Amino acid sequence: MTPLDIQLLLTALVSVLVLVALIVSRLKMHPLLALLVVSIGVGFATHMQPGSIVSHLLTGAGKTLGAVGVVIALGAMLGKILADAGVTEQVADVILKRTPDRLIPWAMMLVAFVIGIPMFFEVGLVIMLPLIFSVARKLEGKARFKGSAYVYVGVPVISALAAMHGMVPPHPGPLTAIAVLKTSVGPTMLYGFLAAIPAMVLGGPLYGMFISRRMSTRPDQALLDQFTLAEQADGQPRPGVLIGTLAALLPAILMLVHAVAEMLLPKGNALLELASFLGNPLIAMLLGVLFAGFSLVLARGGNAEQLRDALGKSLKPIASIIMIIAGGGAFQEMLTSAKVGDAIVHLTQQSAFPPLILGWLIAMLLSVSTGSATVGIVGAAGLLAPLAGADPSLNLPLLALSIGCGSLFFNYANHAGFWMVKESFGMTMGEATKTISVVQSIVAVVGLVVVLVLNAAVAVG
């Protein structure tokens, strides 16, 4: 390692500490402002030109808004339609009536597991928020419930979505590792499911039941009201469960079709191109909103102007969330552009760990330091690709899986997902750390343990 590498690593560490201090100290700085201030500080500390700093800020915020912000806005619109139509309340009633309180986290984990197969973490969470809030709001009304119902219900969802996002193709992370390491999708997917199940159980229902008793987290009332309206203003009966469920799941269905098409159809196929277009998160969410608006409102005699007003109002509670996530994207871009990832690679090159553990460590360090799981996966896979090609005894699907698991570890302040969970649930920095950061760390570590066990079993067999 060079003195420059050490300087970059210290800069990344200090920047996170300063960010937390600005938000939780007496200054109580708004997270967006704190993220921008710290990002600029990173730029100057790493000797960037002022013009370059501004360029990286705009690029990071813009990429994040383009990839996540618009999808979150469409998700808020879809959630508003489903809530006003009573769909989320119907589903919540079914879960609560047919599931004992102690099994609700397991039921929510199962729903998120299915939703998470085709959906990115942030998109899946947007889809699940109305149901999380509806179930938790009903649950907290029970006198015998102690702690935060929203953490109790939400942590299993976070765990399942994270596990699927990092471990199971066709998510971009695992697919990237598969492509770089030149292995196959089938075995990696099978191993991914085997690792995801115990990881999301330990990080979800089990940890959620433990931590929820020690927290009193409750989302902002405006966001709760948006996603949990039980009665319709016009007094119309609720739509059927079938059409309501289809409206809620249409984006997930389109993304799943895209995922299946990618695995079964050759590149250049017209059907694959159509599935890729319709299964893009932005297009899938847009079609979901349009379908829900027509089938649940307009086709049932609803007022188009009232629908438009409702959709406009749905964006107000999540505007702050979107902008904070954009700030997180700017922070991530600044760390990445400062070549913090290169310093991490130089650090890991001096180690003598086995390949499966080394892949996990590199992906973990890159993800934590740069705020990007994708950077972690691409960096780790690229670094180990020569070894993968030279060592025929190395289990490449398990190596790809270990890299995906490492990229999940300790999702924190430079990750968009951290801010989405924090702001959606109305958490403090400490509460968000106890939930999403710890949950994803549990998922990452359990995933690595399963990888090592599977590797030992395959070697013996």
Short mmCIF file of C-alpha atoms in Angstrom, two decimals:
data_model
loop_
_atom_site.label_atom_id
_atom_site.label_comp_id
_atom_site.label_asym_id
_atom_site.label_seq_id
_atom_site.Cartn_x
_atom_site.Cartn_y
_atom_site.Cartn_z
CA MET A 1 0.00 0.00 0.00
CA THR A 2 1.12 3.55 -0.79
CA PRO A 3 0.73 6.66 1.40
CA LEU A 4 -1.99 7.76 -1.03
CA ASP A 5 -3.95 4.55 -0.35
CA ILE A 6 -3.77 5.17 3.39
CA GLN A 7 -4.90 8.75 2.89
CA LEU A 8 -7.90 7.63 0.82
CA LEU A 9 -8.96 5.04 3.38
CA LEU A 10 -8.70 7.56 6.21
CA THR A 11 -10.66 10.09 4.15
CA ALA A 12 -13.48 7.59 3.61
CA LEU A 13 -13.57 6.70 7.32
CA VAL A 14 -13.47 10.31 8.51
CA SER A 15 -16.13 11.37 6.01
CA VAL A 16 -18.62 8.85 7.39
CA LEU A 17 -17.86 9.88 10.97
CA VAL A 18 -18.31 13.57 10.12
CA LEU A 19 -21.56 12.80 8.30
CA VAL A 20 -23.00 11.05 11.34
CA ALA A 21 -21.80 13.85 13.63
CA LEU A 22 -23.48 16.54 11.52
CA ILE A 23 -26.81 14.70 11.62
CA VAL A 24 -26.93 13.54 15.26
CA SER A 25 -25.06 16.38 17.02
CA ARG A 26 -26.59 19.63 18.25
CA LEU A 27 -26.40 20.95 14.70
CA LYS A 28 -29.14 18.49 13.67
CA MET A 29 -28.29 19.16 10.04
CA HIS A 30 -30.74 17.85 7.48
CA PRO A 31 -29.32 14.65 5.91
CA LEU A 32 -29.36 16.09 2.39
CA LEU A 33 -27.29 19.10 3.45
CA ALA A 34 -24.94 16.90 5.50
CA LEU A 35 -24.40 14.54 2.57
CA LEU A 36 -23.61 17.39 0.19
CA VAL A 37 -21.26 19.11 2.67
CA VAL A 38 -19.35 15.90 3.38
CA SER A 39 -19.20 15.02 -0.32
CA ILE A 40 -17.61 18.39 -1.09
CA GLY A 41 -15.20 17.84 1.80
CA VAL A 42 -14.16 14.48 0.32
CA GLY A 43 -13.53 16.19 -2.99
CA PHE A 44 -11.22 18.81 -1.52
CA ALA A 45 -9.51 16.28 0.76
CA THR A 46 -8.62 14.16 -2.26
CA HIS A 47 -7.35 17.21 -4.23
CA MET A 48 -10.13 17.37 -6.82
CA GLN A 49 -10.63 20.54 -8.83
CA PRO A 50 -13.71 22.61 -7.84
CA GLY A 51 -15.30 22.06 -11.24
CA SER A 52 -14.73 18.32 -10.97
CA ILE A 53 -16.34 18.26 -7.52
CA VAL A 54 -19.50 19.90 -8.84
CA SER A 55 -19.55 17.53 -11.81
CA HIS A 56 -19.30 14.45 -9.57
CA LEU A 57 -22.03 15.78 -7.27
CA LEU A 58 -24.42 16.26 -10.18
CA THR A 59 -23.49 12.94 -11.76
CA GLY A 60 -24.00 10.97 -8.54
CA ALA A 61 -27.27 12.64 -7.63
CA GLY A 62 -28.54 12.41 -11.20
CA LYS A 63 -27.71 8.72 -11.63
CA THR A 64 -29.41 7.87 -8.36
CA LEU A 65 -32.50 9.91 -9.14
CA GLY A 66 -32.71 8.30 -12.56
CA ALA A 67 -32.26 4.77 -11.26
CA VAL A 68 -34.18 5.02 -8.00
CA GLY A 69 -35.98 8.35 -7.61
CA VAL A 70 -38.50 8.03 -10.43
CA VAL A 71 -39.25 4.43 -9.48
CA ILE A 72 -39.88 5.48 -5.86
CA ALA A 73 -42.23 8.23 -7.08
CA LEU A 74 -44.17 5.76 -9.21
CA GLY A 75 -44.24 3.35 -6.27
CA ALA A 76 -45.75 6.07 -4.08
CA MET A 77 -48.45 6.63 -6.70
CA LEU A 78 -49.19 2.91 -6.93
CA GLY A 79 -49.30 2.64 -3.16
CA LYS A 80 -51.74 5.55 -2.96
CA ILE A 81 -54.10 3.96 -5.47
CA LEU A 82 -53.97 0.60 -3.69
CA ALA A 83 -54.54 2.22 -0.30
CA ASP A 84 -57.45 4.41 -1.45
CA ALA A 85 -59.06 1.41 -3.14
CA GLY A 86 -58.70 -0.62 0.05
CA VAL A 87 -56.48 -3.29 -1.53
CA THR A 88 -53.67 -3.12 1.01
CA GLU A 89 -56.19 -3.17 3.85
CA GLN A 90 -57.79 -6.30 2.39
CA VAL A 91 -54.45 -8.08 2.13
CA ALA A 92 -53.48 -6.92 5.62
CA ASP A 93 -56.78 -8.22 7.01
CA VAL A 94 -56.19 -11.61 5.38
CA ILE A 95 -52.67 -11.86 6.84
CA LEU A 96 -53.80 -10.81 10.33
CA LYS A 97 -56.88 -13.04 10.41
CA ARG A 98 -55.12 -16.16 9.15
CA THR A 99 -51.76 -15.71 10.85
CA PRO A 100 -51.03 -15.64 14.60
CA ASP A 101 -49.17 -12.54 15.75
CA ARG A 102 -45.97 -14.50 16.36
CA LEU A 103 -46.02 -15.82 12.76
CA ILE A 104 -46.68 -12.48 11.04
CA PRO A 105 -42.95 -11.80 10.49
CA TRP A 106 -42.64 -15.18 8.78
CA ALA A 107 -45.60 -14.45 6.51
CA MET A 108 -44.17 -11.04 5.58
CA MET A 109 -40.77 -12.63 4.89
CA LEU A 110 -42.41 -15.13 2.54
CA VAL A 111 -44.23 -12.38 0.64
CA ALA A 112 -41.00 -10.37 0.33
CA PHE A 113 -39.12 -13.51 -0.75
CA VAL A 114 -41.48 -13.92 -3.72
CA ILE A 115 -41.49 -10.20 -4.54
CA GLY A 116 -37.70 -10.09 -4.25
CA ILE A 117 -37.01 -12.77 -6.88
CA PRO A 118 -37.32 -10.31 -9.80
CA MET A 119 -37.14 -6.94 -8.00
CA PHE A 120 -34.23 -4.78 -6.88
CA PHE A 121 -34.08 -4.02 -3.16
CA GLU A 122 -35.36 -0.43 -3.40
CA VAL A 123 -38.13 -1.32 -5.86
CA GLY A 124 -39.27 -4.27 -3.75
CA LEU A 125 -39.35 -2.11 -0.63
CA VAL A 126 -41.45 0.54 -2.41
CA ILE A 127 -43.94 -2.16 -3.39
CA MET A 128 -44.01 -3.63 0.12
CA LEU A 129 -44.28 -0.39 2.15
CA PRO A 130 -48.09 -0.07 1.92
CA LEU A 131 -48.52 -3.64 3.14
CA ILE A 132 -45.90 -3.23 5.89
CA PHE A 133 -47.60 -0.09 7.17
CA SER A 134 -51.11 -1.55 6.94
CA VAL A 135 -50.21 -4.73 8.83
CA ALA A 136 -48.11 -2.89 11.43
CA ARG A 137 -50.75 -0.21 12.04
CA LYS A 138 -53.37 -2.85 12.79
CA LEU A 139 -50.91 -4.82 14.89
CA GLU A 140 -49.84 -1.87 17.05
CA GLY A 141 -53.45 -1.30 18.00
CA LYS A 142 -53.42 -4.53 19.98
CA ALA A 143 -52.82 -3.76 23.64
CA ARG A 144 -50.59 -6.77 24.21
CA PHE A 145 -48.08 -5.78 21.52
CA LYS A 146 -44.87 -4.30 22.89
CA GLY A 147 -42.21 -2.37 20.96
CA SER A 148 -42.31 -1.14 17.37
CA ALA A 149 -44.79 -2.99 15.17
CA TYR A 150 -43.19 -1.38 12.12
CA VAL A 151 -39.77 -2.85 12.89
CA TYR A 152 -41.40 -6.19 13.79
CA VAL A 153 -43.07 -6.35 10.37
CA GLY A 154 -40.47 -4.48 8.33
CA VAL A 155 -37.21 -6.22 9.29
CA PRO A 156 -38.22 -9.60 7.77
CA VAL A 157 -39.08 -7.78 4.52
CA ILE A 158 -35.72 -5.97 4.49
CA SER A 159 -33.90 -9.24 5.15
CA ALA A 160 -35.65 -11.19 2.40
CA LEU A 161 -35.27 -8.44 -0.20
CA ALA A 162 -31.58 -8.00 0.64
CA ALA A 163 -30.84 -11.73 0.50
CA MET A 164 -32.49 -12.13 -2.88
CA HIS A 165 -30.85 -8.97 -4.25
CA GLY A 166 -27.31 -10.06 -3.40
CA MET A 167 -27.44 -13.82 -3.79
CA VAL A 168 -29.87 -14.92 -6.48
CA PRO A 169 -29.79 -14.30 -10.24
CA PRO A 170 -31.29 -12.57 -12.20
CA HIS A 171 -30.35 -9.63 -9.97
CA PRO A 172 -27.56 -7.52 -11.50
CA GLY A 173 -24.98 -8.26 -8.80
CA PRO A 174 -24.98 -12.05 -9.07
CA LEU A 175 -25.29 -11.88 -12.88
CA THR A 176 -22.27 -9.56 -13.05
CA ALA A 177 -20.18 -11.94 -10.95
CA ILE A 178 -21.31 -14.88 -13.10
CA ALA A 179 -20.32 -13.07 -16.31
CA VAL A 180 -16.91 -11.91 -15.05
CA LEU A 181 -16.01 -15.30 -13.57
CA LYS A 182 -17.40 -17.12 -16.64
CA THR A 183 -19.56 -19.54 -14.70
CA SER A 184 -23.21 -20.59 -15.20
CA VAL A 185 -26.50 -19.24 -13.91
CA GLY A 186 -28.17 -22.53 -12.89
CA PRO A 187 -25.79 -23.72 -10.14
CA THR A 188 -25.31 -20.17 -8.85
CA MET A 189 -29.08 -19.72 -8.56
CA LEU A 190 -29.45 -23.05 -6.74
CA TYR A 191 -26.66 -22.22 -4.29
CA GLY A 192 -28.11 -18.73 -3.92
CA PHE A 193 -31.48 -20.02 -2.80
CA LEU A 194 -29.82 -22.44 -0.36
CA ALA A 195 -27.83 -19.59 1.18
CA ALA A 196 -30.65 -17.03 1.11
CA ILE A 197 -33.13 -19.06 3.16
CA PRO A 198 -31.16 -19.37 6.44
CA ALA A 199 -29.71 -15.87 5.95
CA MET A 200 -33.08 -14.16 5.66
CA VAL A 201 -34.55 -16.24 8.51
CA LEU A 202 -31.82 -15.23 10.95
CA GLY A 203 -31.65 -11.65 9.73
CA GLY A 204 -35.42 -11.31 9.42
CA PRO A 205 -38.02 -12.86 11.75
CA LEU A 206 -35.55 -13.96 14.44
CA TYR A 207 -33.59 -10.72 14.63
CA GLY A 208 -36.75 -8.67 14.05
CA MET A 209 -38.51 -10.20 17.05
CA PHE A 210 -35.45 -9.43 19.18
CA ILE A 211 -34.83 -5.81 18.11
CA SER A 212 -38.46 -4.65 17.71
CA ARG A 213 -39.09 -4.99 21.45
CA ARG A 214 -36.30 -2.51 22.11
CA MET A 215 -37.48 0.16 19.65
CA SER A 216 -40.43 2.56 19.39
CA THR A 217 -39.98 3.53 15.74
CA ARG A 218 -43.04 4.87 13.94
CA PRO A 219 -43.17 6.36 10.40
CA ASP A 220 -44.23 9.92 9.73
CA GLN A 221 -48.01 10.29 10.08
CA ALA A 222 -48.40 11.74 6.58
CA LEU A 223 -46.75 8.69 5.05
CA LEU A 224 -48.86 6.36 7.18
CA ASP A 225 -52.06 8.11 6.15
CA GLN A 226 -51.07 7.89 2.50
CA PHE A 227 -50.51 4.14 2.53
CA THR A 228 -53.11 2.96 5.05
CA LEU A 229 -56.42 4.65 4.22
CA ALA A 230 -59.06 2.09 5.09
CA GLU A 231 -62.18 3.87 3.86
CA GLN A 232 -63.02 5.38 0.48
CA ALA A 233 -64.38 8.90 0.43
CA ASP A 234 -67.08 8.10 -2.13
CA GLY A 235 -68.35 5.06 -0.24
CA GLN A 236 -67.91 2.67 -3.18
CA PRO A 237 -67.33 -1.01 -2.37
CA ARG A 238 -63.79 -2.27 -2.50
CA PRO A 239 -62.55 -4.02 -5.64
CA GLY A 240 -62.25 -7.78 -5.77
CA VAL A 241 -59.21 -9.37 -4.17
CA LEU A 242 -58.10 -10.90 -7.50
CA ILE A 243 -58.01 -7.65 -9.48
CA GLY A 244 -56.50 -5.81 -6.52
CA THR A 245 -53.73 -8.38 -6.12
CA LEU A 246 -53.02 -8.31 -9.87
CA ALA A 247 -52.72 -4.51 -9.76
CA ALA A 248 -50.32 -4.73 -6.82
CA LEU A 249 -48.16 -7.46 -8.35
CA LEU A 250 -48.15 -6.43 -12.02
CA PRO A 251 -44.71 -4.75 -11.82
CA ALA A 252 -43.26 -7.84 -10.14
CA ILE A 253 -44.82 -10.09 -12.77
CA LEU A 254 -43.35 -8.05 -15.62
CA MET A 255 -39.90 -8.12 -14.00
CA LEU A 256 -40.15 -11.86 -13.40
CA VAL A 257 -41.06 -12.46 -17.06
CA HIS A 258 -37.99 -10.44 -18.02
CA ALA A 259 -35.82 -12.50 -15.67
CA VAL A 260 -37.08 -15.80 -17.08
CA ALA A 261 -36.69 -14.56 -20.66
CA GLU A 262 -33.06 -13.62 -20.01
CA MET A 263 -32.31 -17.16 -18.90
CA LEU A 264 -34.22 -18.97 -21.66
CA LEU A 265 -33.95 -16.82 -24.79
CA PRO A 266 -30.81 -15.99 -26.80
CA LYS A 267 -29.54 -12.43 -27.10
CA GLY A 268 -31.08 -10.52 -29.99
CA ASN A 269 -34.38 -12.41 -29.76
CA ALA A 270 -37.35 -10.08 -30.36
CA LEU A 271 -39.31 -11.53 -27.44
CA LEU A 272 -36.33 -10.98 -25.15
CA GLU A 273 -36.09 -7.35 -26.21
CA LEU A 274 -39.81 -6.86 -25.54
CA ALA A 275 -39.54 -8.56 -22.14
CA SER A 276 -36.47 -6.46 -21.33
CA PHE A 277 -38.37 -3.27 -22.11
CA LEU A 278 -41.53 -4.20 -20.20
CA GLY A 279 -39.50 -5.63 -17.29
CA ASN A 280 -37.36 -2.55 -16.80
CA PRO A 281 -38.22 -1.26 -13.28
CA LEU A 282 -39.29 2.17 -14.53
CA ILE A 283 -41.52 0.81 -17.32
CA ALA A 284 -42.93 -1.96 -15.10
CA MET A 285 -43.82 0.52 -12.35
CA LEU A 286 -45.34 2.94 -14.87
CA LEU A 287 -47.53 0.20 -16.35
CA GLY A 288 -48.49 -0.87 -12.83
CA VAL A 289 -49.64 2.65 -11.95
CA LEU A 290 -51.61 2.99 -15.21
CA PHE A 291 -53.25 -0.42 -14.78
CA ALA A 292 -54.13 0.22 -11.15
CA GLY A 293 -55.52 3.68 -11.91
CA PHE A 294 -57.73 2.32 -14.67
CA SER A 295 -58.87 -0.98 -13.13
CA LEU A 296 -59.30 0.17 -9.52
CA VAL A 297 -60.56 3.73 -10.10
CA LEU A 298 -61.64 4.79 -13.58
CA ALA A 299 -63.25 1.49 -14.64
CA ARG A 300 -65.30 1.55 -11.44
CA GLY A 301 -66.73 5.01 -12.04
CA GLY A 302 -64.03 6.98 -10.23
CA ASN A 303 -63.32 10.63 -10.95
CA ALA A 304 -60.25 11.23 -13.13
CA GLU A 305 -59.58 14.64 -11.61
CA GLN A 306 -59.71 13.25 -8.07
CA LEU A 307 -57.31 10.49 -9.13
CA ARG A 308 -54.90 13.06 -10.55
CA ASP A 309 -55.05 15.12 -7.35
CA ALA A 310 -54.50 12.01 -5.21
CA LEU A 311 -51.45 11.04 -7.25
CA GLY A 312 -50.05 14.53 -6.92
CA LYS A 313 -50.52 14.47 -3.16
CA SER A 314 -48.82 11.07 -2.97
CA LEU A 315 -45.50 12.64 -3.96
CA LYS A 316 -45.37 15.17 -1.12
CA PRO A 317 -44.56 12.73 1.75
CA ILE A 318 -41.77 11.04 -0.23
CA ALA A 319 -40.15 14.16 -1.73
CA SER A 320 -37.69 14.42 1.19
CA ILE A 321 -36.85 10.72 0.91
CA ILE A 322 -36.04 11.03 -2.79
CA MET A 323 -33.79 14.06 -2.29
CA ILE A 324 -31.89 12.44 0.60
CA ILE A 325 -31.33 9.35 -1.54
CA ALA A 326 -29.98 11.65 -4.27
CA GLY A 327 -27.58 13.11 -1.71
CA GLY A 328 -26.46 9.59 -0.87
CA GLY A 329 -25.80 9.02 -4.57
CA ALA A 330 -23.62 12.14 -4.69
CA PHE A 331 -21.63 10.91 -1.67
CA GLN A 332 -21.19 7.49 -3.25
CA GLU A 333 -20.02 8.98 -6.54
CA MET A 334 -17.49 11.20 -4.77
CA LEU A 335 -15.95 8.25 -2.90
CA THR A 336 -15.86 6.17 -6.06
CA SER A 337 -14.30 8.95 -8.13
CA ALA A 338 -11.68 9.53 -5.45
CA LYS A 339 -10.44 5.95 -6.15
CA VAL A 340 -11.17 4.67 -2.64
CA GLY A 341 -11.95 1.34 -4.28
CA ASP A 342 -8.42 1.10 -5.68
CA ALA A 343 -7.00 1.58 -2.18
CA ILE A 344 -9.20 -1.27 -0.93
CA VAL A 345 -7.96 -3.53 -3.73
CA HIS A 346 -4.33 -2.75 -2.85
CA LEU A 347 -5.09 -3.56 0.79
CA THR A 348 -6.62 -6.94 0.00
CA GLN A 349 -3.83 -7.93 -2.40
CA GLN A 350 -1.53 -8.25 0.60
CA SER A 351 -3.70 -10.92 2.23
CA ALA A 352 -3.45 -14.69 2.00
CA PHE A 353 -7.09 -15.70 2.52
CA PRO A 354 -8.72 -18.61 0.65
CA PRO A 355 -10.45 -17.44 -2.57
CA LEU A 356 -14.03 -17.76 -1.24
CA ILE A 357 -13.25 -15.68 1.85
CA LEU A 358 -11.09 -13.25 -0.11
CA GLY A 359 -13.89 -12.63 -2.61
CA TRP A 360 -16.31 -11.92 0.24
CA LEU A 361 -13.83 -9.56 1.93
CA ILE A 362 -13.01 -7.57 -1.20
CA ALA A 363 -16.68 -7.14 -2.14
CA MET A 364 -17.52 -6.19 1.45
CA LEU A 365 -14.76 -3.58 1.76
CA LEU A 366 -15.50 -2.05 -1.62
CA SER A 367 -19.23 -1.91 -0.96
CA VAL A 368 -18.83 -0.38 2.51
CA SER A 369 -16.27 2.18 1.39
CA THR A 370 -17.83 3.30 -1.89
CA GLY A 371 -21.52 2.83 -1.08
CA SER A 372 -22.09 0.62 -4.11
CA ALA A 373 -22.69 -3.12 -4.02
CA THR A 374 -22.13 -3.16 -7.78
CA VAL A 375 -18.65 -1.67 -7.38
CA GLY A 376 -17.94 -4.30 -4.74
CA ILE A 377 -19.02 -7.15 -6.98
CA VAL A 378 -17.31 -5.88 -10.14
CA GLY A 379 -14.08 -5.13 -8.27
CA ALA A 380 -13.96 -8.46 -6.44
CA ALA A 381 -14.91 -10.54 -9.46
CA GLY A 382 -12.42 -8.73 -11.70
CA LEU A 383 -9.60 -9.16 -9.19
CA LEU A 384 -10.25 -12.89 -8.76
CA ALA A 385 -11.05 -13.68 -12.41
CA PRO A 386 -7.44 -14.69 -13.25
CA LEU A 387 -7.36 -17.03 -10.27
CA ALA A 388 -10.74 -18.45 -11.24
CA GLY A 389 -9.46 -19.26 -14.71
CA ALA A 390 -6.21 -20.78 -13.46
CA ASP A 391 -7.55 -23.00 -10.64
CA PRO A 392 -9.83 -25.81 -11.96
CA SER A 393 -10.57 -26.98 -8.40
CA LEU A 394 -12.24 -23.67 -7.49
CA ASN A 395 -16.04 -23.80 -7.33
CA LEU A 396 -16.90 -20.76 -9.45
CA PRO A 397 -20.67 -20.61 -8.68
CA LEU A 398 -19.84 -20.53 -4.96
CA LEU A 399 -17.17 -17.88 -5.58
CA ALA A 400 -19.76 -15.73 -7.38
CA LEU A 401 -22.16 -16.27 -4.47
CA SER A 402 -19.55 -15.37 -1.84
CA ILE A 403 -18.84 -12.12 -3.68
CA GLY A 404 -22.56 -11.32 -3.80
CA CYS A 405 -22.87 -11.99 -0.07
CA GLY A 406 -19.93 -9.74 0.73
CA SER A 407 -21.47 -6.84 -1.19
CA LEU A 408 -24.43 -6.85 1.23
CA PHE A 409 -22.44 -6.28 4.43
CA PHE A 410 -23.20 -3.20 6.56
CA ASN A 411 -25.31 -1.08 4.24
CA TYR A 412 -24.72 2.40 5.70
CA ALA A 413 -24.82 6.16 5.06
CA ASN A 414 -23.37 6.10 1.56
CA HIS A 415 -25.96 3.58 0.34
CA ALA A 416 -29.30 4.70 -1.12
CA GLY A 417 -31.08 1.77 0.57
CA PHE A 418 -29.99 2.97 4.02
CA TRP A 419 -31.62 6.36 3.55
CA MET A 420 -34.73 4.86 2.03
CA VAL A 421 -35.29 2.66 5.08
CA LYS A 422 -34.34 5.41 7.54
CA GLU A 423 -36.67 8.04 6.08
CA SER A 424 -39.55 5.71 5.19
CA PHE A 425 -39.74 4.33 8.73
CA GLY A 426 -38.96 7.65 10.45
CA MET A 427 -35.80 6.32 12.10
CA THR A 428 -32.83 8.03 13.70
CA MET A 429 -29.33 7.20 12.45
CA GLY A 430 -28.91 4.77 15.34
CA GLU A 431 -32.24 3.05 14.69
CA ALA A 432 -31.47 2.69 11.00
CA THR A 433 -28.09 1.18 11.86
CA LYS A 434 -29.76 -1.32 14.20
CA THR A 435 -32.13 -2.36 11.44
CA ILE A 436 -30.92 -2.26 7.83
CA SER A 437 -27.17 -2.14 8.58
CA VAL A 438 -27.26 -5.00 11.09
CA VAL A 439 -29.81 -7.01 9.10
CA GLN A 440 -27.72 -6.92 5.94
CA SER A 441 -24.60 -7.76 7.92
CA ILE A 442 -26.33 -10.84 9.34
CA VAL A 443 -27.45 -11.85 5.85
CA ALA A 444 -23.92 -11.36 4.47
CA VAL A 445 -22.18 -13.35 7.22
CA VAL A 446 -24.70 -16.21 7.22
CA GLY A 447 -24.43 -16.34 3.44
CA LEU A 448 -20.65 -16.73 3.69
CA VAL A 449 -20.98 -19.49 6.28
CA VAL A 450 -23.39 -21.39 4.00
CA VAL A 451 -20.99 -20.92 1.08
CA LEU A 452 -18.13 -22.44 3.07
CA VAL A 453 -20.33 -25.35 4.24
CA LEU A 454 -21.52 -26.04 0.69
CA ASN A 455 -17.96 -25.89 -0.61
CA ALA A 456 -16.83 -28.42 2.02
CA ALA A 457 -19.79 -30.69 1.21
CA VAL A 458 -19.13 -30.56 -2.53
CA ALA A 459 -15.42 -31.25 -2.00
CA VAL A 460 -16.19 -34.29 0.15
CA GLY A 461 -18.80 -35.51 -2.29
#
